Short mmCIF file of C-alpha atoms in Angstrom, two decimals:
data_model
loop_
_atom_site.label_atom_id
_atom_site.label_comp_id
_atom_site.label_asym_id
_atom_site.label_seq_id
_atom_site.Cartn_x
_atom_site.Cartn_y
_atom_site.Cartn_z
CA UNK Q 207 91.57 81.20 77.44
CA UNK Q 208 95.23 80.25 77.82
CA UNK Q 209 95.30 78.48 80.81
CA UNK Q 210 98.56 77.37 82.77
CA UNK Q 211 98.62 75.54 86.13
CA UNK Q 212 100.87 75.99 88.92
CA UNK Q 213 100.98 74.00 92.21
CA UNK Q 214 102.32 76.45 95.49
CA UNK Q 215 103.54 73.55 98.22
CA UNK Q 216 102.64 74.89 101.61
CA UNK Q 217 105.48 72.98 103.99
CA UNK Q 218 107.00 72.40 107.66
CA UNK Q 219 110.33 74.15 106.90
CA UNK Q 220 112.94 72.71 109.41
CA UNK Q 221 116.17 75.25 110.22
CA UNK Q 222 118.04 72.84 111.99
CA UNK Q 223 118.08 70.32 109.57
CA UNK Q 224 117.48 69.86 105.89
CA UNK Q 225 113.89 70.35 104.03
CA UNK Q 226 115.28 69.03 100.86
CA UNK Q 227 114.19 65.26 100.68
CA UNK Q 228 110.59 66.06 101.63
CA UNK Q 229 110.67 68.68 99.47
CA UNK Q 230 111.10 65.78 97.07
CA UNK Q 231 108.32 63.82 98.25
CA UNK Q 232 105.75 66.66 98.36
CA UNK Q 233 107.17 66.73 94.10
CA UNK Q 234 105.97 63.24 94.00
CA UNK Q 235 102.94 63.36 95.56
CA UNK Q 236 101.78 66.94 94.22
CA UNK Q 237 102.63 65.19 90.54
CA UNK Q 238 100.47 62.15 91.24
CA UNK Q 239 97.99 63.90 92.58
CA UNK Q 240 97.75 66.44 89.80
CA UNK Q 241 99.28 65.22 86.85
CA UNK Q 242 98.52 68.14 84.88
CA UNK Q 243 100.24 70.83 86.85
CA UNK Q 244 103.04 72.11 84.73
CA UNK Q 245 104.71 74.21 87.49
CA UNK Q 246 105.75 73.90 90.88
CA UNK Q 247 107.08 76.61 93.17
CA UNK Q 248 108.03 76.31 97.04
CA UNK Q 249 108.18 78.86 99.73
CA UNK Q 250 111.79 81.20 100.45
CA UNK Q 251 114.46 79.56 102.02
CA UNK Q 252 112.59 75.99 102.19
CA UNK Q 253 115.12 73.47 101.73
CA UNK Q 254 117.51 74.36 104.33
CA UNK Q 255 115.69 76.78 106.72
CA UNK Q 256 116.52 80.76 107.24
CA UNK Q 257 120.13 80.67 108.77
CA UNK Q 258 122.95 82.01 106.72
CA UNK Q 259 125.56 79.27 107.80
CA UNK Q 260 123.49 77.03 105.26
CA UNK Q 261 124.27 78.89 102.37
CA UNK Q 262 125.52 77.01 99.68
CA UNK Q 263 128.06 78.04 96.24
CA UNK Q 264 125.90 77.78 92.98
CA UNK Q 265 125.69 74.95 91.39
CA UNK Q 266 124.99 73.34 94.07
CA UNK Q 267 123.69 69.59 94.96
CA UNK Q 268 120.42 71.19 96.38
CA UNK Q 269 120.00 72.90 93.05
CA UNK Q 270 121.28 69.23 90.81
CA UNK Q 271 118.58 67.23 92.85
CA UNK Q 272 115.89 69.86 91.76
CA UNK Q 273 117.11 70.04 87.91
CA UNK Q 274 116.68 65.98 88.38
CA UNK Q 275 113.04 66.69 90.03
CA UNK Q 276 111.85 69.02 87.09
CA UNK Q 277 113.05 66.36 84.12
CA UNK Q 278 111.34 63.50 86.13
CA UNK Q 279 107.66 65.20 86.07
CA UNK Q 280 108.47 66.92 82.50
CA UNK Q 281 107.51 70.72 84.92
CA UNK Q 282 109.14 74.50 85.63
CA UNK Q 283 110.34 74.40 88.53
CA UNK Q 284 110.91 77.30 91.18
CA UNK Q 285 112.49 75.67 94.71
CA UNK Q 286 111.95 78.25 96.71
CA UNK Q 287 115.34 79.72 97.49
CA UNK Q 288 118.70 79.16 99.43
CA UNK Q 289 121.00 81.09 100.85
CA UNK Q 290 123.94 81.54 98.15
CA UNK Q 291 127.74 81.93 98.96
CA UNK Q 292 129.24 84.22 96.73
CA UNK Q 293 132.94 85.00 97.40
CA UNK Q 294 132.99 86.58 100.68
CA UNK Q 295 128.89 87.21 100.27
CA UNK Q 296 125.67 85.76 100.95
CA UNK Q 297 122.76 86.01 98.61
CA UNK Q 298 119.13 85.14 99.27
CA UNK Q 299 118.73 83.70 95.83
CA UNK Q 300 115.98 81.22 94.14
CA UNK Q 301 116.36 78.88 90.83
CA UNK Q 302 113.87 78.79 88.15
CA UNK Q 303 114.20 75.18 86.10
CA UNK Q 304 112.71 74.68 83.15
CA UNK Q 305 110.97 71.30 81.57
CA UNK Q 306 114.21 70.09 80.39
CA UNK Q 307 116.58 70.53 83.59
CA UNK Q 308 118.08 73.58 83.27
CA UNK Q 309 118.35 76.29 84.59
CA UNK Q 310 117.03 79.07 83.17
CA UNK Q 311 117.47 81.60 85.53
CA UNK Q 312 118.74 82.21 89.12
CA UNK Q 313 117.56 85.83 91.23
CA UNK Q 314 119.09 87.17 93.95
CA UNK Q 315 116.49 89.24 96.52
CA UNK Q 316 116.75 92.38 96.29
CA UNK Q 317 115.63 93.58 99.58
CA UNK Q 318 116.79 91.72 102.05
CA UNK Q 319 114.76 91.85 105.37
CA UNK Q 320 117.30 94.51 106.85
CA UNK Q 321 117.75 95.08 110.08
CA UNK Q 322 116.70 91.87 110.64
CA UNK Q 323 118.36 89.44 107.34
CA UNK Q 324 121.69 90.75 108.73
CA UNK Q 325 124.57 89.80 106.75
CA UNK Q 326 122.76 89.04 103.30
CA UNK Q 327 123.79 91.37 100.09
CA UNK Q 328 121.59 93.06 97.94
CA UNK Q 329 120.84 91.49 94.53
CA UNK Q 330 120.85 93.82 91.41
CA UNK Q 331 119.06 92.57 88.59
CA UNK Q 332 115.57 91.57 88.27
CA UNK Q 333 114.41 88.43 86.69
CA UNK Q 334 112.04 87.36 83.84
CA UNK Q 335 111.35 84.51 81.98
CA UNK Q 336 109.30 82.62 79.48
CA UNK Q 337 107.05 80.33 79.26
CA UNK Q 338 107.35 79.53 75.52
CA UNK Q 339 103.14 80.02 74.30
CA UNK Q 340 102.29 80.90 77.64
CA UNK Q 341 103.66 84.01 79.21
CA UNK Q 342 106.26 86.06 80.73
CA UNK Q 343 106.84 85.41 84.25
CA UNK Q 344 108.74 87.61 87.03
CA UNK Q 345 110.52 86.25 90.36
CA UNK Q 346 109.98 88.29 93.33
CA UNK Q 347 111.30 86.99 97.08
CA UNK Q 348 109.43 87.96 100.28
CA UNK Q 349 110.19 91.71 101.66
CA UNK Q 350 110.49 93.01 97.69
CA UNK Q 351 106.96 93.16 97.48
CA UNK Q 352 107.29 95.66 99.99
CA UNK Q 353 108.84 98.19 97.71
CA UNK Q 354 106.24 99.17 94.69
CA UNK Q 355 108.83 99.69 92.09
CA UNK Q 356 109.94 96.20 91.80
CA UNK Q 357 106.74 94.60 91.27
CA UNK Q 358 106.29 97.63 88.51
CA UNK Q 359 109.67 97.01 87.36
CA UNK Q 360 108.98 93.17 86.68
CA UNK Q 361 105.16 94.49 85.04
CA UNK Q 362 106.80 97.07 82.77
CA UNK Q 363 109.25 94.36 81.59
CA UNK Q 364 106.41 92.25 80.63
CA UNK Q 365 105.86 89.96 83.42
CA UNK Q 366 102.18 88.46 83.06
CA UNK Q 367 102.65 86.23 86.57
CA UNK Q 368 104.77 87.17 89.53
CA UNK Q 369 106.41 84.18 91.13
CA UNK Q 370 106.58 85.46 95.33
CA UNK Q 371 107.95 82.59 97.47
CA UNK Q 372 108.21 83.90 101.38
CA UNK Q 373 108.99 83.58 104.69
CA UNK Q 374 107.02 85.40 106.69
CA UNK Q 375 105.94 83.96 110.84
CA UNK Q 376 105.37 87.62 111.83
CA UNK Q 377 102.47 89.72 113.00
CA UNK Q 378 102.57 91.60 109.58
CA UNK Q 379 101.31 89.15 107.44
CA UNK Q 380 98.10 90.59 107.02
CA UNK Q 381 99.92 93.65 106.11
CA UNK Q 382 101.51 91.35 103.36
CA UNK Q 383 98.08 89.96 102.58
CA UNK Q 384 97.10 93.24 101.51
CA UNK Q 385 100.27 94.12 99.81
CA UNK Q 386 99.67 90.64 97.33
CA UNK Q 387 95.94 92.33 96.22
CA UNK Q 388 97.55 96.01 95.42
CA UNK Q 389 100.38 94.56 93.82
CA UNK Q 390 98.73 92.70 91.58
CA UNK Q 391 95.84 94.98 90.89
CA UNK Q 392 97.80 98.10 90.05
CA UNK Q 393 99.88 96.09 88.11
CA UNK Q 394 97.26 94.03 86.35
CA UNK Q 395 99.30 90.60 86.81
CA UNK Q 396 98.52 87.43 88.81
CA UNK Q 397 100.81 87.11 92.14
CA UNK Q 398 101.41 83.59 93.33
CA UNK Q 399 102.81 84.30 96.90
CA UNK Q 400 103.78 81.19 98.98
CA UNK Q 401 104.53 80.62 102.57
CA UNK Q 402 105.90 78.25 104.50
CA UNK Q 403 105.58 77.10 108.02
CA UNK Q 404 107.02 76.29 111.49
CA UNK Q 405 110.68 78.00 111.22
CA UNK Q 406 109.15 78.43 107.53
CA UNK Q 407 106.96 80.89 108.38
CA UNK Q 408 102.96 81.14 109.50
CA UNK Q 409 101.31 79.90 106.14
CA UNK Q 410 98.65 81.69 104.53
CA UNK Q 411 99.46 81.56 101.58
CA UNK Q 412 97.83 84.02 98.76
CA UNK Q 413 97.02 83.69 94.96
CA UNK Q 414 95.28 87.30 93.45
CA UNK Q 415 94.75 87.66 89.93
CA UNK Q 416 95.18 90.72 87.64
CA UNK Q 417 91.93 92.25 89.08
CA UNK Q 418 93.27 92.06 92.76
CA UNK Q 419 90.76 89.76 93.91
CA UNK Q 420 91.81 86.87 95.75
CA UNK Q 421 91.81 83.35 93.59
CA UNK Q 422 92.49 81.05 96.88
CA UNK Q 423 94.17 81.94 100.22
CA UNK Q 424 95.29 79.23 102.57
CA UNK Q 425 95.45 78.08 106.19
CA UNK Q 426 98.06 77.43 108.19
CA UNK Q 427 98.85 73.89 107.84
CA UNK Q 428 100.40 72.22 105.31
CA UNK Q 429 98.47 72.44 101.79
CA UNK Q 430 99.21 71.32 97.77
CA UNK Q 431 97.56 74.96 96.03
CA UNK Q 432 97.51 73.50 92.52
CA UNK Q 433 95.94 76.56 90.30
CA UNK Q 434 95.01 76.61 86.85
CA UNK Q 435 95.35 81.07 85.72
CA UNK Q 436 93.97 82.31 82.60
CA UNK Q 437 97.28 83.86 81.21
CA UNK Q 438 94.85 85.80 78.44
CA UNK Q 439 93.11 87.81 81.82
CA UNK Q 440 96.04 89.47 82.16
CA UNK Q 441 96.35 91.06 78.84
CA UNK Q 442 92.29 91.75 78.96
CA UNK Q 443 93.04 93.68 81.84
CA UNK Q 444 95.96 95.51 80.58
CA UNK Q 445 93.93 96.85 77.66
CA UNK Q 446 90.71 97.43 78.91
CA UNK Q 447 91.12 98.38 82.56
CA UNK Q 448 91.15 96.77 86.11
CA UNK Q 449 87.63 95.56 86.33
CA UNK Q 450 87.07 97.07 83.33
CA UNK Q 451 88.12 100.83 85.07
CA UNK Q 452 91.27 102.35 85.42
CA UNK Q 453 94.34 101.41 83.57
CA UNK Q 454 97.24 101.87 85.50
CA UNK Q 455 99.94 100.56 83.32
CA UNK Q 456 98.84 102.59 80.14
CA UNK Q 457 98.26 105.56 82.26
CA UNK Q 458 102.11 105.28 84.09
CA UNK Q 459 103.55 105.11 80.58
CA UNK Q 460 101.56 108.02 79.31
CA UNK Q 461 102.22 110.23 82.37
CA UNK Q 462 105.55 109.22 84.16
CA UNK Q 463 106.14 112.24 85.38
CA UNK Q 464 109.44 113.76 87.32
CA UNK Q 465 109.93 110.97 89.75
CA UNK Q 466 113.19 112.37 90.73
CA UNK Q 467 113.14 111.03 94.50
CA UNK Q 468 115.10 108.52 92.37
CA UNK Q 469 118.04 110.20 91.47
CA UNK Q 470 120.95 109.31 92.49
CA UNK Q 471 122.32 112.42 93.33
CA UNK Q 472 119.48 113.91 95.15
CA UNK Q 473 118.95 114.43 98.85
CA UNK Q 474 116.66 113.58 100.86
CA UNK Q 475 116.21 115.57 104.10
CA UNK Q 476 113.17 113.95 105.40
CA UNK Q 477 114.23 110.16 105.03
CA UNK Q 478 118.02 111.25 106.06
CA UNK Q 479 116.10 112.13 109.61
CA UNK Q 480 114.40 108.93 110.39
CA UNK Q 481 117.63 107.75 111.73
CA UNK Q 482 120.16 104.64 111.10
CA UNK Q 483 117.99 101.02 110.09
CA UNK Q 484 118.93 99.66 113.26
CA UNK Q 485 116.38 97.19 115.32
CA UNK Q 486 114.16 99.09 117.53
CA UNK Q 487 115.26 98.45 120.84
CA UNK Q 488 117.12 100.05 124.26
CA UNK Q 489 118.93 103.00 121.90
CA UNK Q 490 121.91 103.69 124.83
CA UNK Q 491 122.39 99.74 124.87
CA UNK Q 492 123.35 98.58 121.08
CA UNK Q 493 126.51 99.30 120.93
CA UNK Q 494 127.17 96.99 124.20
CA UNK Q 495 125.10 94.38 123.16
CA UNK Q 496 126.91 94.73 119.76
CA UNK Q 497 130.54 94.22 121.56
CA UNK Q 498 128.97 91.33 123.60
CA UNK Q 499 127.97 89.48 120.85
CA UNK Q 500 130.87 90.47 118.89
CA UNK Q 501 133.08 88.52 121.61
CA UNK Q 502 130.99 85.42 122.02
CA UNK Q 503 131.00 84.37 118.57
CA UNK Q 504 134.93 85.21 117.50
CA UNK Q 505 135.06 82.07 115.06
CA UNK Q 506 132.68 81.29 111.58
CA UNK Q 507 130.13 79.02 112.43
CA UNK Q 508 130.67 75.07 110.94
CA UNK Q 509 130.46 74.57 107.70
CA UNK Q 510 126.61 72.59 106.58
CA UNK Q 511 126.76 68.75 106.19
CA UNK Q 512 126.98 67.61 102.48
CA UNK Q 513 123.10 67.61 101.40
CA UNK Q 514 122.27 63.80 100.62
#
């Protein structure tokens, strides 16, 4: 067995003010609580709530105050994310901190919760990293999951455990409940999806392990999830089957097949029908309500209050 223990931190996420210094003292009390957790991850967008005039340049004090956090309890360290300011962009991008303060890696979502995460970019690249004698780990935000490929991506690259903070208060979280088990069964990895709460999102947070069975699922109130995964189930599973059954990752790289919906420079009649990704709504009154808006907001919002 080559166990490693991670503690998901369930929270109230405030938008209209910052998360950051309870964030902090959910560190301390996780750490005292369970002094032999050796990483701690938080939910998407926790320390300064889901609206985009929040986002910050990288580095960042947010991002200094967590590198701080992570050489205090000697622990990895994902913070959920923040909205970054890139240029004239916005990315919805988490930090991963190692032991020793640094960071090791930063991701930018790649799926963005379009229509409705208006005004967020795209990230490119997908992100692993290790765990040196432990593991390879993958970062996936929130709506990503939705899309197959990435988690696959992240699996083919390696990953052993997928690292999902979220923010999800909408009726489809059972929907993303489900998601979490086939993800991580048909990719034969442990996903460690958590949720915040109140402008956060509705809880329920979900830990499935390389079988797709559920390891813990929780409420919707605040909660510490400190986990210890077998890293070595993950490999078992790899080579000798889901449940000891099929073995999806063996049998994708045996039989890839001509997947060539992905090509760049095909087209795609069916999906070129379903119409613009708009919101759903009164179809004869968006562009109105689009002009409206357009005119009551002619100036940026102000610019966030230095984090303290």
């Amino acid at each position: 067995m080559k166990p490693f223990a991670i503690a998901g931190i369930q929270m109230n996420v405030s938008a209209i003010e910052s998360n950051v210094e309870r964030m902090k003292l959910k560190l301390d009390i996780t750490m005292n609580l369970y002094p032999w957790v050796q990483m701690v991850m938080f939910s998407e967008l926790c320390a300064f709530g889901p609206l985009t005039y929040a986002a910050r340049e990288f580095p960042c004090d947010f991002e200094a105050e967590m590198q701080e956090m992570a050489r205090k309890y000697g622990i990895w360290l994902l913070p959920g994310s923040i909205f970054e300011k890139s240029g004239d962009k916005i990315y919805n991008t988490a930090s991963v901190i190692n032991p020793q303060g640094e960071v090791v890696a930063r991701y930018r979502k790649m799926f963005p919760f379009y229509p409705y995460e208006e005004g967020v970019t795209p990230g490119l690249e997908y992100c692993v990293f290790d765990v040196p004698d432990v593991g390879r780990f993958g970062v996936s935000i929130c709506y990503d999951m939705w899309f197959p490929e990435t988690i696959r991506t992240l699996a083919v690259m390696g990953a052993e455990v997928i690292l999902h903070p979220t923010l999800t208060g909408t009726i489809d979280r059972d929907n993303e409940l489900a998601i979490a088990q086939a993800m991580s069964t048909i990719n034969q990895c442990y996903l460690f999806d958590v949720n915040g709460l109140d402008a956060g999102g509705s809880g329920r947070s979900i830990i499935t392990g390389p079988d797709g069975r559920v390891q813990y699922q929780a409420q919707n109130n605040e909660e510490i999830i400190p986990i210890e995964l077998d890293i070595d189930r993950v490999r078992r599973s790899r080579e000798l089957g889901t449940l000891r059954l099929g073995q999806p990752l063996k049998s994708f790289r045996d039989h890839m097949g001509d997947f060539s919906i992905y090509w760049r420079d095909q087209t795609h009649p069916y999906l070129d029908s379903l119409g613009p990704l708009i919101k759903p709504g009164r179809m004869d009154r968006i562009a109105e309500l689009k002009r409206i808006e357009g005119g009551m907001y002619p100036h940026p919002l102000p610019k966030p209050p230095a984090t303290q």
